[in-house]
mmCIF file of N, CA, C and O in Angstrom:
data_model
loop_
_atom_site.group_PDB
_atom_site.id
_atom_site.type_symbol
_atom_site.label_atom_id
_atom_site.label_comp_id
_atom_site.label_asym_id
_atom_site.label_seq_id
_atom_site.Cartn_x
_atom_site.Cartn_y
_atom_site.Cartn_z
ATOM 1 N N UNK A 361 -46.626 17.769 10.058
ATOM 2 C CA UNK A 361 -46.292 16.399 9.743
ATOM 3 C C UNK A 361 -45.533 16.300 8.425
ATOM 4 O O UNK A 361 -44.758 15.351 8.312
ATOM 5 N N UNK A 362 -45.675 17.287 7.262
ATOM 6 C CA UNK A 362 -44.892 17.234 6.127
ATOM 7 C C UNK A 362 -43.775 17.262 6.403
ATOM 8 O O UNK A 362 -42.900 16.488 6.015
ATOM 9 N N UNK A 363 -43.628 18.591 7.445
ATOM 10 C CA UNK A 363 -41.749 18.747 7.647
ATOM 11 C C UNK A 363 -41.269 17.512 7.679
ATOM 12 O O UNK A 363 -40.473 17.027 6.875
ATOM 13 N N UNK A 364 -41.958 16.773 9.011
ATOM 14 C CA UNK A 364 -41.330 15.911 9.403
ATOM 15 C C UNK A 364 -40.656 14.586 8.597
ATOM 16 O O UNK A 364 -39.592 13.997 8.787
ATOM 17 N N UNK A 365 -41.603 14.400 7.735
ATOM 18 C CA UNK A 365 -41.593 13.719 6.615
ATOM 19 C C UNK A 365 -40.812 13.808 5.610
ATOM 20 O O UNK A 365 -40.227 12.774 5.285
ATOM 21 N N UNK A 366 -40.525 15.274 4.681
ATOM 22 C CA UNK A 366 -39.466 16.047 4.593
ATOM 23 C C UNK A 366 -38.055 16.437 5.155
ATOM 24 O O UNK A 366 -37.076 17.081 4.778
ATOM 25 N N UNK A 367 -38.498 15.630 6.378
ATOM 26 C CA UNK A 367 -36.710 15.724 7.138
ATOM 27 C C UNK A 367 -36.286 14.101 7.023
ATOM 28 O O UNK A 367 -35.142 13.732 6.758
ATOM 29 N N UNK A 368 -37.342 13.261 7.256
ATOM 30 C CA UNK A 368 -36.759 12.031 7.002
ATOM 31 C C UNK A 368 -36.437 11.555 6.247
ATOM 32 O O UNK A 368 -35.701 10.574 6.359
ATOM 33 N N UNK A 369 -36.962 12.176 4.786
ATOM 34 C CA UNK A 369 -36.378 11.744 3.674
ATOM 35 C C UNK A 369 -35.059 12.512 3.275
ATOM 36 O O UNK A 369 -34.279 11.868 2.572
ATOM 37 N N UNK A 370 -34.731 13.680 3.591
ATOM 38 C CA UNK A 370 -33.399 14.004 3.018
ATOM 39 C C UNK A 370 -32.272 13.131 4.398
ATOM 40 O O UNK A 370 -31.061 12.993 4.222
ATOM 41 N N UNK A 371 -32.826 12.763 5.378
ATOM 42 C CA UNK A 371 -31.693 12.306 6.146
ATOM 43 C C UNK A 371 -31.517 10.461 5.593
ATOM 44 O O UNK A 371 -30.474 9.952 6.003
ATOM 45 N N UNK A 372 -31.961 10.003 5.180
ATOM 46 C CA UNK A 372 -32.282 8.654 4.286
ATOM 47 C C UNK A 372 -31.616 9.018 3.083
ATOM 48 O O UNK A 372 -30.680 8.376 2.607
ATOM 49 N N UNK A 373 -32.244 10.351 2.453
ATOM 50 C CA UNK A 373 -30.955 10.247 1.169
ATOM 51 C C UNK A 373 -29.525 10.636 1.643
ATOM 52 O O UNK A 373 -28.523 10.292 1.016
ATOM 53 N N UNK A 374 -29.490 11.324 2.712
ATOM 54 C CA UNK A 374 -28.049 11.563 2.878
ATOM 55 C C UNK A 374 -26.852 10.380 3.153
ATOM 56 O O UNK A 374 -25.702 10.227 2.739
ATOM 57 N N UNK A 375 -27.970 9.436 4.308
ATOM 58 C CA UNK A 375 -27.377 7.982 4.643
ATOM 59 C C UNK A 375 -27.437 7.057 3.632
ATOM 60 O O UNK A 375 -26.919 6.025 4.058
ATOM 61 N N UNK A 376 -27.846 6.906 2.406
ATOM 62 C CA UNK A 376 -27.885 6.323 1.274
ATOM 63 C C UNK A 376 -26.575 7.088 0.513
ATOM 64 O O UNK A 376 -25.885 6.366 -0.206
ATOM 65 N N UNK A 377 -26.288 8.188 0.610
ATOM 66 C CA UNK A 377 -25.380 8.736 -0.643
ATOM 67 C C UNK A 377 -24.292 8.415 0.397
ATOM 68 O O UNK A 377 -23.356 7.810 -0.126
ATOM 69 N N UNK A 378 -24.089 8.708 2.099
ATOM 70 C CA UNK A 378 -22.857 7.899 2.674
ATOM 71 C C UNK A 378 -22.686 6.724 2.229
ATOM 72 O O UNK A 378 -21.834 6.686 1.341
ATOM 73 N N UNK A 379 -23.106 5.844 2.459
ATOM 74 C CA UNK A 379 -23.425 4.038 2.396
ATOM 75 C C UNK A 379 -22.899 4.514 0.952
ATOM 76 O O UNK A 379 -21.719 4.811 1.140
ATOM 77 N N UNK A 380 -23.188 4.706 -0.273
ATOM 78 C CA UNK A 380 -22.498 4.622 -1.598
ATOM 79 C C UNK A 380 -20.870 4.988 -1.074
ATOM 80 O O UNK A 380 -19.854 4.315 -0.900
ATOM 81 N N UNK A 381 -21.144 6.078 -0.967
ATOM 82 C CA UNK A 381 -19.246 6.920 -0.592
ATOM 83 C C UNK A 381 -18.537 5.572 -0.117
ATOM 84 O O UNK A 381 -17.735 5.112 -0.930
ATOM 85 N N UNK A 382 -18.685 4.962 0.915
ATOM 86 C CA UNK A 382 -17.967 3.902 2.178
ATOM 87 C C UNK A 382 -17.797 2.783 0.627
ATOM 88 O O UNK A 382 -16.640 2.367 0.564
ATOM 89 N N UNK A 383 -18.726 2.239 -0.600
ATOM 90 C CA UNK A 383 -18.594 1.305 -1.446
ATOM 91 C C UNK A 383 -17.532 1.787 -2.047
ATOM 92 O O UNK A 383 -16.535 1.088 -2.225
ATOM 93 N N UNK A 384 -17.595 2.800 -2.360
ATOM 94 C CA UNK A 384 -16.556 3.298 -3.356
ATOM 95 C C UNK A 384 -15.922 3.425 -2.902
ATOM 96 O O UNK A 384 -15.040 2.726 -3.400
ATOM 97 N N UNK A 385 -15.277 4.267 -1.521
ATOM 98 C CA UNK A 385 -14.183 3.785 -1.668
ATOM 99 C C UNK A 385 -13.388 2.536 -0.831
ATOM 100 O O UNK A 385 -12.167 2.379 -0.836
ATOM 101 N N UNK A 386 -14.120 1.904 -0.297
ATOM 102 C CA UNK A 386 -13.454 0.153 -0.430
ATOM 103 C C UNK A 386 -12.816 -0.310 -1.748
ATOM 104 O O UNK A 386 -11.691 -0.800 -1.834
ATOM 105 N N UNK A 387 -13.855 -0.051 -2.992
ATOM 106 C CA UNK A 387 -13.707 -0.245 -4.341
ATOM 107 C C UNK A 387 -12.522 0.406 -4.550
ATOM 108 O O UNK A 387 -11.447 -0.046 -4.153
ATOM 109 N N UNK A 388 -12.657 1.550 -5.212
ATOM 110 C CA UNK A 388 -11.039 1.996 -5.364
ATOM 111 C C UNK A 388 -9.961 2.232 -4.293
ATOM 112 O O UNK A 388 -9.025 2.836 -4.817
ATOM 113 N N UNK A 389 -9.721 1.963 -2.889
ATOM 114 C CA UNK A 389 -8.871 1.530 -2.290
ATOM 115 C C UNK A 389 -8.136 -0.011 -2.642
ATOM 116 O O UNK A 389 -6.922 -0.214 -2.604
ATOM 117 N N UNK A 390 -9.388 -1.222 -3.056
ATOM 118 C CA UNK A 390 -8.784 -2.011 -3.646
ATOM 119 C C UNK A 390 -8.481 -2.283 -4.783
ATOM 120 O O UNK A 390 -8.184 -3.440 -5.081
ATOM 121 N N UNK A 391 -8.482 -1.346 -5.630
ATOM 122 C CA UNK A 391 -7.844 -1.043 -7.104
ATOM 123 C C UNK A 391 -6.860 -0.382 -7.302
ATOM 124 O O UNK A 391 -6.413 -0.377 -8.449
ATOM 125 N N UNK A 392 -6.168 0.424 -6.225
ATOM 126 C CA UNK A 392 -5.427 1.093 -6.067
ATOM 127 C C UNK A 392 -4.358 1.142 -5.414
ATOM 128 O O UNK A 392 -3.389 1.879 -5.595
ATOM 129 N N UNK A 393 -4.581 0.088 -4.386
ATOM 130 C CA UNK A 393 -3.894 -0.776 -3.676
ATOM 131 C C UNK A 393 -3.897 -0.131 -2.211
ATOM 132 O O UNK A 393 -3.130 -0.377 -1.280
ATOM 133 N N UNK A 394 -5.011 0.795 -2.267
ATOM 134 C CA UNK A 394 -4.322 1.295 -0.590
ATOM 135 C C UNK A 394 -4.773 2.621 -0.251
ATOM 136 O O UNK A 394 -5.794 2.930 0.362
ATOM 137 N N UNK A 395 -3.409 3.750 -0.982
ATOM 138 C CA UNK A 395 -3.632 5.137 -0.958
ATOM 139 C C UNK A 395 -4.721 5.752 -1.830
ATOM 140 O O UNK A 395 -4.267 6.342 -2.810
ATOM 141 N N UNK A 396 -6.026 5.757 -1.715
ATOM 142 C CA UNK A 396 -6.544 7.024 -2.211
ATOM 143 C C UNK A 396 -7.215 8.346 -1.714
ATOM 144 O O UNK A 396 -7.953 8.507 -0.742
ATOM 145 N N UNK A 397 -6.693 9.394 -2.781
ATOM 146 C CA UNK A 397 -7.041 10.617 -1.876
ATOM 147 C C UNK A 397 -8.509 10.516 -1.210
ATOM 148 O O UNK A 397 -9.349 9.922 -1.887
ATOM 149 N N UNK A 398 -8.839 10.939 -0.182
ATOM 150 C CA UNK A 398 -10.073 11.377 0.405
ATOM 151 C C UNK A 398 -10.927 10.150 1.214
ATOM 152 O O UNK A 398 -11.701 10.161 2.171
ATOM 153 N N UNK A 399 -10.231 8.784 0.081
ATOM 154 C CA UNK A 399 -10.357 7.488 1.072
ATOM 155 C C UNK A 399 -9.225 7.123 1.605
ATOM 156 O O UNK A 399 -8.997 6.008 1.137
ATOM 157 N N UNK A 400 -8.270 7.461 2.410
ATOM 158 C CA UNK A 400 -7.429 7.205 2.790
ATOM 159 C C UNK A 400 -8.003 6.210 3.757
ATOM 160 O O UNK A 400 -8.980 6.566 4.415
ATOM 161 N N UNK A 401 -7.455 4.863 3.939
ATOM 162 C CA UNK A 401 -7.300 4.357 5.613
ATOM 163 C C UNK A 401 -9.287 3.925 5.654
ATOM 164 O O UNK A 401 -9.708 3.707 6.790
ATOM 165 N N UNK A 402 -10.283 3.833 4.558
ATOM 166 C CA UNK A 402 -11.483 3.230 4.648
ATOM 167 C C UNK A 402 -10.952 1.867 4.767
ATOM 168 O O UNK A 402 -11.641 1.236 5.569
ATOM 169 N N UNK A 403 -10.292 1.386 4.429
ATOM 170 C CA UNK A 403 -10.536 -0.401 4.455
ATOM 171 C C UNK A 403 -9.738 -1.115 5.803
ATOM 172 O O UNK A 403 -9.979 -2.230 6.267
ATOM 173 N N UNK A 404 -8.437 0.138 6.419
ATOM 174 C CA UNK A 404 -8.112 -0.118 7.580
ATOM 175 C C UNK A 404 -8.833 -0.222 8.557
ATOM 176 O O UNK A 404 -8.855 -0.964 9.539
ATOM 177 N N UNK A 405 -9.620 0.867 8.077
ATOM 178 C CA UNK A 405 -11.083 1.576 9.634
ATOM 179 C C UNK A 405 -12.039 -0.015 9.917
ATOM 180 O O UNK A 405 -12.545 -0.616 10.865
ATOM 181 N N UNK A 406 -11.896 -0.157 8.618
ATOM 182 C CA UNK A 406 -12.921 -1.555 8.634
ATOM 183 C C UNK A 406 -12.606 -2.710 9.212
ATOM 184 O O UNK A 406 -13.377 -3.459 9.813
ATOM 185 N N UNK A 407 -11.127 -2.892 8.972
ATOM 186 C CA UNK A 407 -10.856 -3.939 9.519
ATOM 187 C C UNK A 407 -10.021 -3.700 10.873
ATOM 188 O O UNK A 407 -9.255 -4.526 11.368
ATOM 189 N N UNK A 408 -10.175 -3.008 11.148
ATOM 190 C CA UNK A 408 -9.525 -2.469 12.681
ATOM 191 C C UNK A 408 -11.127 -2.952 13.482
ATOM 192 O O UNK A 408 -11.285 -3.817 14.344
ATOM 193 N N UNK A 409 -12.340 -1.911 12.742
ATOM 194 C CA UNK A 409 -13.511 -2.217 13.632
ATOM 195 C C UNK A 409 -14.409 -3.886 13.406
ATOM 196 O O UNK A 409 -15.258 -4.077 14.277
ATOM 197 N N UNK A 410 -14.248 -5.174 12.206
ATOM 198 C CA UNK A 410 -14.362 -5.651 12.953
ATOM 199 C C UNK A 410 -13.758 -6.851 13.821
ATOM 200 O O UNK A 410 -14.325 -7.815 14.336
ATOM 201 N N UNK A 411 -11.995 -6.345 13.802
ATOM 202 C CA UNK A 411 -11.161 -6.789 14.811
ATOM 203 C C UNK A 411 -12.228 -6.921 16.531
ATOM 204 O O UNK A 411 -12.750 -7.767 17.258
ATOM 205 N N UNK A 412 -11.967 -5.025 16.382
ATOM 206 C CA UNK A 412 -12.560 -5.308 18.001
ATOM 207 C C UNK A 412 -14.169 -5.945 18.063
ATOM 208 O O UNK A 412 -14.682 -6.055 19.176
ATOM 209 N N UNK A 413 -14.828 -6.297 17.025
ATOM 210 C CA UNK A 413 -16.466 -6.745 16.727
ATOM 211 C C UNK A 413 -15.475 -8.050 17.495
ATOM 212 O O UNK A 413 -15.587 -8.272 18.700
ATOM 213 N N UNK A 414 -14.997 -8.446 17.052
ATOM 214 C CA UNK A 414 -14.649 -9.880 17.283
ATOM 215 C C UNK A 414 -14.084 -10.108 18.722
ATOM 216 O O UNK A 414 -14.360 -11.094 19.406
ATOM 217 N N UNK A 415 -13.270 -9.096 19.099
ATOM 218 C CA UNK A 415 -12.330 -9.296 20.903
ATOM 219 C C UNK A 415 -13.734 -9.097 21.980
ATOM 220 O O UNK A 415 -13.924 -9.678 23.048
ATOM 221 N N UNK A 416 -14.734 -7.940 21.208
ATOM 222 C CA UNK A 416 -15.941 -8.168 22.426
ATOM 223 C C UNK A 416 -16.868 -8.927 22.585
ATOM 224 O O UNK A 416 -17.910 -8.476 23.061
ATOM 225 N N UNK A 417 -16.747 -10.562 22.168
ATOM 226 C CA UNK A 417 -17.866 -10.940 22.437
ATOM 227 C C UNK A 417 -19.416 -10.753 22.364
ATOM 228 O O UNK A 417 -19.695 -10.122 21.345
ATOM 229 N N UNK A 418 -20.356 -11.038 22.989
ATOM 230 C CA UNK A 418 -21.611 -10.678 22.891
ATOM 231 C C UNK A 418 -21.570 -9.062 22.684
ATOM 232 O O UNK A 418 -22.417 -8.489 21.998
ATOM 233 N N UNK A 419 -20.257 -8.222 23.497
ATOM 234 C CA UNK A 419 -20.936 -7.262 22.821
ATOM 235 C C UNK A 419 -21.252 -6.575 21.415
ATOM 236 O O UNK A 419 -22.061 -5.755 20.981
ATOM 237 N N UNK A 420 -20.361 -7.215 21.008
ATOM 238 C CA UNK A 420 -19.557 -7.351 19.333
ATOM 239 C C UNK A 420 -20.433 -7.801 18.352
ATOM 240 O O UNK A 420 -20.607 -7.316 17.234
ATOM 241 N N UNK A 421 -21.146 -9.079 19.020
ATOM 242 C CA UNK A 421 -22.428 -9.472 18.290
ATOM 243 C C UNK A 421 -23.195 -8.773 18.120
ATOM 244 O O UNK A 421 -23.470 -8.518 16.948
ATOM 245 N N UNK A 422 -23.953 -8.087 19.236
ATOM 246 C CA UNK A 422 -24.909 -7.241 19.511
ATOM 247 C C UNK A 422 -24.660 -5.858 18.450
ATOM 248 O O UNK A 422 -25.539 -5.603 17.628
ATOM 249 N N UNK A 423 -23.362 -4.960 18.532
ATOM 250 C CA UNK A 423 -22.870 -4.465 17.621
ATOM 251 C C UNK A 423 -23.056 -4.940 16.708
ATOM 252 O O UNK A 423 -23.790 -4.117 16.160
ATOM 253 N N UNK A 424 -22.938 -5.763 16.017
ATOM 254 C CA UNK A 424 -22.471 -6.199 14.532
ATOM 255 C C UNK A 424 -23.795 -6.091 14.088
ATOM 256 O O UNK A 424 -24.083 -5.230 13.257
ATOM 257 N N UNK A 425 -24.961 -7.154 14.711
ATOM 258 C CA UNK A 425 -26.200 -7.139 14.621
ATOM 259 C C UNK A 425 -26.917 -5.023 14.274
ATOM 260 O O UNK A 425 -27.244 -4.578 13.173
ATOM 261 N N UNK A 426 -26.924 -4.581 15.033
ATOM 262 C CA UNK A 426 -26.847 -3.360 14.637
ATOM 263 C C UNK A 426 -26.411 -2.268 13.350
ATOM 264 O O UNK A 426 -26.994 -1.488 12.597
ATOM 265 N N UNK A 427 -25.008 -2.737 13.609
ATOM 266 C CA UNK A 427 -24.399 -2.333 12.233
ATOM 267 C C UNK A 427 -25.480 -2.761 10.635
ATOM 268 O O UNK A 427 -25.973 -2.148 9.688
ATOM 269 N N UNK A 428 -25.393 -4.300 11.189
ATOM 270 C CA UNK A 428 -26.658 -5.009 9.662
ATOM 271 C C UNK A 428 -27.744 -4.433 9.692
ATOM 272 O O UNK A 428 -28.304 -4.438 8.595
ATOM 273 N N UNK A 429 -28.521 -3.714 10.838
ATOM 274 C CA UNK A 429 -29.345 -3.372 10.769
ATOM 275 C C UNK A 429 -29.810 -2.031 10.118
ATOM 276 O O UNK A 429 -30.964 -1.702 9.842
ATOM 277 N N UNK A 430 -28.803 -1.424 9.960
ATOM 278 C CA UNK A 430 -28.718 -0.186 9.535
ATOM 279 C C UNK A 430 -28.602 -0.456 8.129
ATOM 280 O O UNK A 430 -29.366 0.079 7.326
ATOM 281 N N UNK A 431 -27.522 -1.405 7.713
ATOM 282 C CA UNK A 431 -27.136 -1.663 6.505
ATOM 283 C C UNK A 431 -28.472 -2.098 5.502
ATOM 284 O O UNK A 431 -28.653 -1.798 4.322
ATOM 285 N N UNK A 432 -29.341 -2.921 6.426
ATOM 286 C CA UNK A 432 -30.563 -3.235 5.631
ATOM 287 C C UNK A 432 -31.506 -2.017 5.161
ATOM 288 O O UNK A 432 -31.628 -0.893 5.648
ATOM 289 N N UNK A 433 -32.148 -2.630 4.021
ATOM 290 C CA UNK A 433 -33.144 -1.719 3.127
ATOM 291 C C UNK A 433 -34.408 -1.645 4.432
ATOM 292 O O UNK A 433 -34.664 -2.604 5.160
ATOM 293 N N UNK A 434 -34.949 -0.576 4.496
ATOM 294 C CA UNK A 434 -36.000 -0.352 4.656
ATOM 295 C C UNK A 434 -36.450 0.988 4.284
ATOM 296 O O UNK A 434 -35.859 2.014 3.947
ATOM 297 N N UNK A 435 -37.728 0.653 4.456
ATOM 298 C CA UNK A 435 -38.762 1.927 4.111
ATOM 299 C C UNK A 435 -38.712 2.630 5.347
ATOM 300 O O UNK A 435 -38.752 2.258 6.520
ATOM 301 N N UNK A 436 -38.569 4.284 4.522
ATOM 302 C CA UNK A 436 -38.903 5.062 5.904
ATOM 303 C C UNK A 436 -40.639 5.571 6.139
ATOM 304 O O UNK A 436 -41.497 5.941 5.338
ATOM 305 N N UNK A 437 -40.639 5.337 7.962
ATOM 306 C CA UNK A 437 -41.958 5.255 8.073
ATOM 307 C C UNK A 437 -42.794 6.884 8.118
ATOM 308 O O UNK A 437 -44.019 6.947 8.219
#
């Protein structure tokens, strides 16, 4: 049961140190106006995906709903 416990927490810090990466670089894509190395094309990706959030309807909702869900804080159990 430790492992297990031990695996959920480095996969929580890993999805926490992504989720930072994706801030930053929105952040300096919009300070930069666009091109930055290694974030290339983050703020396109974003708004390309939620273009289609929006053309699918309920399914888009349902998506989106998801997406927030992830985005929200919680404790891992």
């Amino acid at each position: 049961m430790e492992m297990l416990n031990t695996t959920k927490s480095w996969i929580a810090g890993l999805t926490e140190v992504g989720l930072m990466l994706i801030g930053l670089a929105i952040v300096a894509s919009l300070l930069a106006g666009g091109t930055v190395p290694f974030f290339d094309g983050v703020v396109a990706n974003i708004v390309n995906l939620v273009k289609e959030l929006g053309t699918n309807g309920l399914v888009g909702l349902i998506a989106l709903g998801f997406i927030l869900w992830l985005f929200s804080k919680r404790t891992i159990a």
